[in-house]
Amino acid sequence: NFFSGHQGKDRVQWNTFRMNAVKTCSVMLSRALSLVEQEMFLFPRVCRMAGCHSTGTSSEQLQDCPTCYCVTWCSDMHREEMVDQHNTVCRELRLARVADRYECQVSVGLPSLPSNLDKEYLGTAPDITHFVDKPWAVKEEITKEELDFAFLTNQLSGPLTLLDVASRFLPDLSTRTSLTVHIAGSSLYEMMGIIKWEYLGHRLPNITNMQLVFIGPELEQEEEEQVPVPQCGDCTTLRRSITYQTHSTTYQEMRKVDSTIPDLVLVQNCGFSEYSTEAGSTEWEEGWAGLGHLLHQGSILIFTSYTKGEAVTDLARFLEYCDKEVEVLVRCEENNMRSHRPIRDWEQDRDKDVFYSMMESSDSSDRN
């Protein structure tokens, strides 16, 4: 078995082995591996017990969880030792599998958005379930209501994270008539179902002008920077102006041609720490080199991460390579407006089986 012989290896060694297998296979085939091909290496059928990684023996076969089919044990002993921990995440693993299958076989999960506008400013809430009703898990199988809830929170996590942070750090938010938001490092993920960003305006009854600017080298270059997006009927009736602009470049380059000072800058699932900073690293140079450019005087910078471990290293990387005095307003806290669409975590950061988009958040401002 390709995955044999790793009993006793720690998490870092085990993760490194699997990722190196993906890279080696890609080099041998002279192409990038598909997601399905990568998952063959990243989610092998080995014992889930930390440090075990056993592929089973002829006398003791591997045992799969008969409910989620995402976790395996090599013995009754390891299964019993992990039963309590697994029971807390088993349904989330099932939901992750059902959501993956839906998006692979049907389409991207984009359920209809709530359309109500707040007539008075209500501010933020303890968590995202105050804006999106969470269904009760009353049946053994994953229901359509659970799936829609997961997909809807995934859509609205960005706008509601902006609302949550702005309500805490922009003291005049309730009376503002205009708001400018920069969404840095944007890709297809931020642009998909773009009308979702209007939801932020729906929570701000005094807003008459809201400008959303998407910046990222992965964006397709539009003939016109402004993207035509129809507003909802209520916003049109209220004569609101909600505009969307794109810049197919890095944030650093965009600031050379656009001097607009935003109220908020958001970087979703930033991944600052994932890039090599060695000289000549094109990914770093073309991505996040010059992190200080994300800061504007008087603006709030928000960046999120998938896991707690990533959040810690992302903030450390930001502070190391930011060339400005930074005031850290929020340091690596769980984001109450995170998505509830679970994603299997092949790295099992802090021994967890799933992570969520926008799970951890750090907020900063320019101290000068």
CSV table of C-alpha atoms in Angstrom, one decimal:
chain,number,residue,atom,x,y,z
A,1,ASN,CA,0.0,0.0,0.0
A,2,PHE,CA,1.4,3.4,-1.0
A,3,PHE,CA,0.4,4.9,2.3
A,4,SER,CA,1.9,2.2,4.5
A,5,GLY,CA,4.7,2.8,6.9
A,6,HIS,CA,3.7,6.1,8.4
A,7,GLN,CA,2.6,4.9,11.9
A,8,GLY,CA,4.0,7.2,14.5
A,9,LYS,CA,4.5,10.2,12.2
A,10,ASP,CA,3.3,13.5,13.5
A,11,ARG,CA,0.7,15.6,11.7
A,12,VAL,CA,3.3,17.8,9.9
A,13,GLN,CA,5.2,14.8,8.5
A,14,TRP,CA,2.1,13.1,7.4
A,15,ASN,CA,0.7,16.2,5.7
A,16,THR,CA,4.1,16.9,4.0
A,17,PHE,CA,4.2,13.3,2.6
A,18,ARG,CA,0.8,13.5,1.0
A,19,MET,CA,1.3,17.0,-0.5
A,20,ASN,CA,4.7,15.9,-1.9
A,21,ALA,CA,2.9,12.9,-3.5
A,22,VAL,CA,0.5,15.3,-5.2
A,23,LYS,CA,3.4,17.5,-6.4
A,24,THR,CA,5.5,14.5,-7.6
A,25,CYS,CA,2.5,13.0,-9.5
A,26,SER,CA,1.8,16.4,-11.2
A,27,VAL,CA,5.5,16.7,-12.3
A,28,MET,CA,5.4,13.1,-13.7
A,29,LEU,CA,2.2,13.8,-15.6
A,30,SER,CA,3.4,17.2,-16.7
A,31,ARG,CA,0.0,18.7,-15.7
A,32,ALA,CA,-1.9,19.8,-12.6
A,33,LEU,CA,-3.9,17.1,-11.0
A,34,SER,CA,-7.7,17.4,-11.0
A,35,LEU,CA,-9.4,17.9,-7.6
A,36,VAL,CA,-10.5,14.3,-7.7
A,37,GLU,CA,-7.0,13.1,-8.4
A,38,GLN,CA,-5.6,15.3,-5.5
A,39,GLU,CA,-8.1,13.8,-3.1
A,40,MET,CA,-6.8,10.3,-3.8
A,41,PHE,CA,-3.6,11.4,-2.0
A,42,LEU,CA,-5.0,13.9,0.5
A,43,PHE,CA,-7.8,11.7,1.9
A,44,PRO,CA,-6.4,8.1,1.8
A,45,ARG,CA,-8.3,5.4,3.6
A,46,VAL,CA,-6.1,5.2,6.8
A,47,CYS,CA,-6.8,5.2,10.5
A,48,ARG,CA,-8.1,8.6,11.7
A,49,MET,CA,-6.4,8.2,15.2
A,50,ALA,CA,-3.8,10.9,15.5
A,51,GLY,CA,-0.3,9.5,14.8
A,52,CYS,CA,-1.6,6.1,13.6
A,53,HIS,CA,-2.2,6.3,9.9
A,54,SER,CA,-2.5,2.5,9.7
A,55,THR,CA,-3.7,1.0,6.4
A,56,GLY,CA,-5.0,-2.1,8.3
A,57,THR,CA,-3.6,-5.6,8.5
A,58,SER,CA,-4.7,-9.0,7.1
A,59,SER,CA,-6.0,-9.9,10.6
A,60,GLU,CA,-7.7,-6.6,11.4
A,61,GLN,CA,-9.4,-4.8,8.5
A,62,LEU,CA,-10.1,-1.1,8.5
A,63,GLN,CA,-13.5,0.1,9.7
A,64,ASP,CA,-15.3,2.9,8.1
A,65,CYS,CA,-17.9,5.1,9.8
A,66,PRO,CA,-21.2,3.7,8.4
A,67,THR,CA,-22.8,7.1,8.6
A,68,CYS,CA,-20.5,9.7,7.1
A,69,TYR,CA,-18.1,7.3,5.2
A,70,CYS,CA,-15.4,10.0,5.7
A,71,VAL,CA,-13.5,8.5,8.7
A,72,THR,CA,-11.7,5.2,9.1
A,73,TRP,CA,-10.2,3.3,12.1
A,74,CYS,CA,-7.8,0.4,12.2
A,75,SER,CA,-9.2,-1.2,15.3
A,76,ASP,CA,-12.1,-1.3,17.8
A,77,MET,CA,-9.9,0.3,20.4
A,78,HIS,CA,-9.1,3.4,18.2
A,79,ARG,CA,-12.7,3.7,17.2
A,80,GLU,CA,-13.9,3.6,20.8
A,81,GLU,CA,-11.3,6.2,21.8
A,82,MET,CA,-12.5,8.6,19.1
A,83,VAL,CA,-16.2,8.0,19.2
A,84,ASP,CA,-17.1,11.1,21.3
A,85,GLN,CA,-14.9,13.4,19.1
A,86,HIS,CA,-16.3,11.9,15.9
A,87,ASN,CA,-19.9,12.2,17.0
A,88,THR,CA,-19.5,16.0,17.2
A,89,VAL,CA,-18.5,16.2,13.6
A,90,CYS,CA,-20.1,13.2,11.9
A,91,ARG,CA,-23.1,15.1,10.6
A,92,GLU,CA,-20.9,18.0,9.4
A,93,LEU,CA,-18.8,15.5,7.4
A,94,ARG,CA,-22.0,14.1,5.9
A,95,LEU,CA,-23.2,17.6,5.0
A,96,ALA,CA,-19.8,18.3,3.4
A,97,ARG,CA,-20.0,15.1,1.3
A,98,VAL,CA,-23.6,15.9,0.2
A,99,ALA,CA,-22.7,19.5,-0.7
A,100,ASP,CA,-19.6,18.4,-2.6
A,101,ARG,CA,-21.7,16.0,-4.6
A,102,TYR,CA,-24.4,18.6,-5.3
A,103,GLU,CA,-21.9,21.1,-6.6
A,104,CYS,CA,-20.1,18.5,-8.7
A,105,GLN,CA,-23.1,16.9,-10.3
A,106,VAL,CA,-25.7,19.8,-10.3
A,107,SER,CA,-24.4,23.3,-9.9
A,108,VAL,CA,-22.8,25.8,-7.5
A,109,GLY,CA,-25.0,26.2,-4.5
A,110,LEU,CA,-26.7,29.6,-5.0
A,111,PRO,CA,-30.1,29.5,-3.2
A,112,SER,CA,-32.3,32.6,-3.4
A,113,LEU,CA,-31.3,35.4,-1.1
A,114,PRO,CA,-33.6,37.0,1.5
A,115,SER,CA,-35.0,40.2,-0.1
A,116,ASN,CA,-36.2,42.2,2.9
A,117,LEU,CA,-34.8,45.7,3.6
A,118,ASP,CA,-34.4,46.9,7.2
A,119,LYS,CA,-36.5,50.1,7.7
A,120,GLU,CA,-34.4,51.0,10.7
A,121,TYR,CA,-30.7,50.3,11.6
A,122,LEU,CA,-30.5,47.1,13.7
A,123,GLY,CA,-26.7,46.7,13.6
A,124,THR,CA,-25.0,43.3,13.9
A,125,ALA,CA,-26.0,40.1,15.8
A,126,PRO,CA,-24.3,37.4,17.9
A,127,ASP,CA,-23.9,35.2,14.8
A,128,ILE,CA,-25.1,34.5,11.2
A,129,THR,CA,-28.1,32.4,12.3
A,130,HIS,CA,-29.8,35.6,13.3
A,131,PHE,CA,-29.9,36.6,9.6
A,132,VAL,CA,-30.3,33.1,8.1
A,133,ASP,CA,-32.6,30.6,10.0
A,134,LYS,CA,-30.9,27.4,10.8
A,135,PRO,CA,-33.1,24.3,10.3
A,136,TRP,CA,-33.4,21.6,12.9
A,137,ALA,CA,-31.7,18.3,12.0
A,138,VAL,CA,-34.8,16.1,12.6
A,139,LYS,CA,-34.1,13.4,10.0
A,140,GLU,CA,-31.2,11.0,9.7
A,141,GLU,CA,-30.5,12.0,6.1
A,142,ILE,CA,-29.3,15.5,5.2
A,143,THR,CA,-32.3,17.6,4.2
A,144,LYS,CA,-32.7,20.1,1.4
A,145,GLU,CA,-33.2,22.8,4.1
A,146,GLU,CA,-29.9,21.9,5.7
A,147,LEU,CA,-28.1,22.1,2.4
A,148,ASP,CA,-29.7,25.4,1.5
A,149,PHE,CA,-28.7,26.8,4.9
A,150,ALA,CA,-25.1,25.8,4.3
A,151,PHE,CA,-25.0,27.3,0.8
A,152,LEU,CA,-26.8,30.5,1.9
A,153,THR,CA,-24.5,31.2,4.8
A,154,ASN,CA,-21.6,30.6,2.4
A,155,GLN,CA,-23.0,33.4,0.1
A,156,LEU,CA,-23.8,35.9,2.9
A,157,SER,CA,-20.7,35.4,5.1
A,158,GLY,CA,-18.8,38.1,3.2
A,159,PRO,CA,-21.5,40.9,3.4
A,160,LEU,CA,-22.4,40.0,7.0
A,161,THR,CA,-18.7,40.0,8.1
A,162,LEU,CA,-18.5,43.5,6.7
A,163,LEU,CA,-21.6,44.5,8.6
A,164,ASP,CA,-20.4,43.0,11.8
A,165,VAL,CA,-17.0,44.7,11.7
A,166,ALA,CA,-18.3,48.0,10.4
A,167,SER,CA,-21.0,48.1,13.2
A,168,ARG,CA,-18.2,47.8,15.8
A,169,PHE,CA,-15.5,50.1,14.3
A,170,LEU,CA,-17.4,52.7,12.2
A,171,PRO,CA,-19.3,54.7,14.8
A,172,ASP,CA,-21.5,56.6,12.2
A,173,LEU,CA,-22.5,53.5,10.3
A,174,SER,CA,-26.2,53.8,11.3
A,175,THR,CA,-26.5,57.3,9.7
A,176,ARG,CA,-24.1,56.9,6.7
A,177,THR,CA,-25.5,57.7,3.3
A,178,SER,CA,-22.5,56.3,1.4
A,179,LEU,CA,-20.1,53.4,1.8
A,180,THR,CA,-17.1,52.3,-0.3
A,181,VAL,CA,-15.8,48.7,0.1
A,182,HIS,CA,-12.7,47.2,-1.5
A,183,ILE,CA,-12.6,43.4,-1.8
A,184,ALA,CA,-8.9,42.6,-2.4
A,185,GLY,CA,-7.6,39.4,-3.8
A,186,SER,CA,-10.9,38.8,-5.6
A,187,SER,CA,-11.4,35.8,-7.8
A,188,LEU,CA,-14.4,34.0,-9.3
A,189,TYR,CA,-15.5,33.1,-5.7
A,190,GLU,CA,-16.2,36.8,-4.9
A,191,MET,CA,-17.9,37.5,-8.2
A,192,MET,CA,-20.2,34.5,-8.3
A,193,GLY,CA,-23.7,35.5,-7.4
A,194,ILE,CA,-22.5,39.1,-7.2
A,195,ILE,CA,-25.9,40.3,-6.1
A,196,LYS,CA,-25.2,38.9,-2.7
A,197,TRP,CA,-23.1,42.0,-1.8
A,198,GLU,CA,-26.3,44.1,-2.1
A,199,TYR,CA,-27.4,42.4,1.1
A,200,LEU,CA,-25.1,44.6,3.0
A,201,GLY,CA,-27.0,47.7,1.8
A,202,HIS,CA,-30.3,46.0,2.8
A,203,ARG,CA,-29.1,46.2,6.4
A,204,LEU,CA,-28.2,49.9,6.1
A,205,PRO,CA,-31.5,51.9,5.7
A,206,ASN,CA,-29.8,55.3,5.2
A,207,ILE,CA,-27.5,54.2,2.5
A,208,THR,CA,-28.1,55.9,-0.9
A,209,ASN,CA,-24.7,55.2,-2.6
A,210,MET,CA,-22.6,52.0,-2.1
A,211,GLN,CA,-19.6,51.2,-4.2
A,212,LEU,CA,-18.0,47.8,-4.3
A,213,VAL,CA,-14.6,47.4,-5.9
A,214,PHE,CA,-13.2,44.0,-6.6
A,215,ILE,CA,-9.4,43.8,-7.1
A,216,GLY,CA,-7.4,40.7,-8.0
A,217,PRO,CA,-5.1,39.4,-10.8
A,218,GLU,CA,-7.3,36.4,-11.3
A,219,LEU,CA,-10.3,38.5,-12.3
A,220,GLU,CA,-11.2,38.7,-16.0
A,221,GLN,CA,-10.5,42.1,-17.5
A,222,GLU,CA,-13.7,43.8,-18.3
A,223,GLU,CA,-14.0,46.2,-21.2
A,224,GLU,CA,-15.5,48.7,-18.7
A,225,GLU,CA,-14.3,48.7,-15.2
A,226,GLN,CA,-17.9,49.1,-13.9
A,227,VAL,CA,-19.8,45.8,-14.0
A,228,PRO,CA,-23.6,46.1,-14.8
A,229,VAL,CA,-25.6,44.4,-12.1
A,230,PRO,CA,-29.3,44.9,-11.8
A,231,GLN,CA,-30.5,46.1,-8.4
A,232,CYS,CA,-33.4,44.7,-6.6
A,233,GLY,CA,-36.7,46.4,-7.0
A,234,ASP,CA,-36.8,47.9,-3.5
A,235,CYS,CA,-33.3,49.5,-3.9
A,236,THR,CA,-34.4,50.9,-7.3
A,237,THR,CA,-37.6,52.3,-5.8
A,238,LEU,CA,-35.6,54.0,-3.1
A,239,ARG,CA,-33.3,55.5,-5.8
A,240,ARG,CA,-30.2,53.8,-4.3
A,241,SER,CA,-27.1,53.6,-6.4
A,242,ILE,CA,-25.1,50.4,-5.9
A,243,THR,CA,-22.1,50.0,-8.3
A,244,TYR,CA,-19.6,47.3,-8.9
A,245,GLN,CA,-16.1,47.8,-10.3
A,246,THR,CA,-13.3,45.5,-11.1
A,247,HIS,CA,-9.5,45.8,-11.4
A,248,SER,CA,-7.7,42.8,-12.9
A,249,THR,CA,-4.5,43.5,-11.0
A,250,THR,CA,-2.9,43.3,-7.6
A,251,TYR,CA,-4.0,45.7,-4.9
A,252,GLN,CA,-0.5,47.3,-4.9
A,253,GLU,CA,-0.8,48.1,-8.6
A,254,MET,CA,-4.4,49.2,-8.4
A,255,ARG,CA,-3.4,51.9,-5.9
A,256,LYS,CA,-1.1,53.5,-8.4
A,257,VAL,CA,-4.1,54.4,-10.6
A,258,ASP,CA,-6.9,54.7,-8.1
A,259,SER,CA,-6.6,57.0,-5.1
A,260,THR,CA,-10.1,56.3,-3.7
A,261,ILE,CA,-10.0,55.7,0.0
A,262,PRO,CA,-12.4,53.0,1.0
A,263,ASP,CA,-14.2,52.7,4.3
A,264,LEU,CA,-13.6,48.9,4.5
A,265,VAL,CA,-11.1,46.6,2.8
A,266,LEU,CA,-11.9,42.9,2.9
A,267,VAL,CA,-9.6,40.0,2.0
A,268,GLN,CA,-11.6,36.7,2.2
A,269,ASN,CA,-9.7,33.5,3.1
A,270,CYS,CA,-6.5,35.5,2.5
A,271,GLY,CA,-3.8,32.8,2.6
A,272,PHE,CA,-1.0,35.3,3.2
A,273,SER,CA,1.2,32.7,4.8
A,274,GLU,CA,0.9,30.1,2.0
A,275,TYR,CA,3.2,31.9,-0.4
A,276,SER,CA,7.0,31.6,-0.4
A,277,THR,CA,8.7,34.9,0.3
A,278,GLU,CA,12.0,33.8,-1.2
A,279,ALA,CA,13.6,36.0,-3.8
A,280,GLY,CA,12.2,35.3,-7.2
A,281,SER,CA,8.9,33.8,-6.0
A,282,THR,CA,6.5,35.0,-8.6
A,283,GLU,CA,3.4,33.9,-6.6
A,284,TRP,CA,4.4,36.2,-3.8
A,285,GLU,CA,5.5,39.1,-6.0
A,286,GLU,CA,2.3,38.9,-8.1
A,287,GLY,CA,0.1,38.4,-5.1
A,288,TRP,CA,0.7,39.9,-1.7
A,289,ALA,CA,4.1,41.5,-1.8
A,290,GLY,CA,3.7,45.0,-0.2
A,291,LEU,CA,1.0,44.0,2.2
A,292,GLY,CA,1.1,47.6,3.7
A,293,HIS,CA,-0.8,48.8,0.6
A,294,LEU,CA,-4.0,47.2,2.0
A,295,LEU,CA,-4.0,49.8,4.8
A,296,HIS,CA,-5.5,53.3,4.2
A,297,GLN,CA,-5.6,56.0,6.8
A,298,GLY,CA,-9.1,56.0,8.4
A,299,SER,CA,-10.1,52.6,6.9
A,300,ILE,CA,-10.6,49.2,8.5
A,301,LEU,CA,-8.8,46.2,7.0
A,302,ILE,CA,-10.5,42.8,7.6
A,303,PHE,CA,-8.8,39.5,6.5
A,304,THR,CA,-10.2,36.1,7.2
A,305,SER,CA,-8.7,32.6,7.2
A,306,TYR,CA,-10.1,29.0,7.0
A,307,THR,CA,-8.6,27.7,10.3
A,308,LYS,CA,-7.2,29.0,13.6
A,309,GLY,CA,-3.7,27.8,12.6
A,310,GLU,CA,-3.9,29.7,9.3
A,311,ALA,CA,-5.2,32.8,11.0
A,312,VAL,CA,-2.2,32.9,13.4
A,313,THR,CA,0.3,32.5,10.6
A,314,ASP,CA,-1.5,34.9,8.3
A,315,LEU,CA,-1.5,37.7,10.9
A,316,ALA,CA,2.1,37.1,11.6
A,317,ARG,CA,3.0,37.3,7.9
A,318,PHE,CA,1.0,40.5,7.6
A,319,LEU,CA,2.7,42.2,10.5
A,320,GLU,CA,6.1,41.1,9.3
A,321,TYR,CA,5.7,42.4,5.8
A,322,CYS,CA,3.5,45.4,6.4
A,323,ASP,CA,5.7,48.5,6.2
A,324,LYS,CA,3.3,50.7,8.3
A,325,GLU,CA,2.5,51.1,11.9
A,326,VAL,CA,-0.5,48.8,12.5
A,327,GLU,CA,-3.2,48.8,15.2
A,328,VAL,CA,-4.6,45.3,15.5
A,329,LEU,CA,-8.3,45.7,16.4
A,330,VAL,CA,-9.2,42.0,16.4
A,331,ARG,CA,-6.6,39.2,16.7
A,332,CYS,CA,-7.4,35.8,15.2
A,333,GLU,CA,-11.0,35.5,16.6
A,334,GLU,CA,-13.6,33.1,15.4
A,335,ASN,CA,-15.8,35.0,12.9
A,336,ASN,CA,-19.4,34.8,14.1
A,337,MET,CA,-20.5,35.5,10.5
A,338,ARG,CA,-18.6,32.6,9.1
A,339,SER,CA,-20.0,30.2,6.6
A,340,HIS,CA,-21.7,27.0,7.8
A,341,ARG,CA,-20.9,25.1,4.7
A,342,PRO,CA,-18.4,22.5,6.0
A,343,ILE,CA,-15.3,21.5,3.9
A,344,ARG,CA,-13.2,18.5,4.8
A,345,ASP,CA,-9.8,19.5,6.0
A,346,TRP,CA,-7.0,17.2,4.7
A,347,GLU,CA,-4.5,18.9,7.0
A,348,GLN,CA,-6.8,18.4,10.1
A,349,ASP,CA,-5.6,21.7,11.6
A,350,ARG,CA,-5.7,21.4,15.4
A,351,ASP,CA,-7.1,17.9,14.9
A,352,LYS,CA,-10.3,19.1,13.4
A,353,ASP,CA,-12.0,17.3,10.4
A,354,VAL,CA,-13.7,20.3,8.8
A,355,PHE,CA,-13.2,24.0,8.3
A,356,TYR,CA,-15.5,26.7,7.0
A,357,SER,CA,-15.0,29.7,4.7
A,358,MET,CA,-14.4,33.0,6.6
A,359,MET,CA,-13.9,31.0,9.8
A,360,GLU,CA,-11.3,33.2,11.6
A,361,SER,CA,-11.0,37.0,11.4
A,362,SER,CA,-8.3,39.6,12.1
A,363,ASP,CA,-9.1,43.4,11.8
A,364,SER,CA,-6.5,46.2,11.6
A,365,SER,CA,-6.2,49.9,10.9
A,366,ASP,CA,-3.4,52.3,10.0
A,367,ARG,CA,-2.1,53.7,13.3
A,368,ASN,CA,-0.9,56.9,11.6
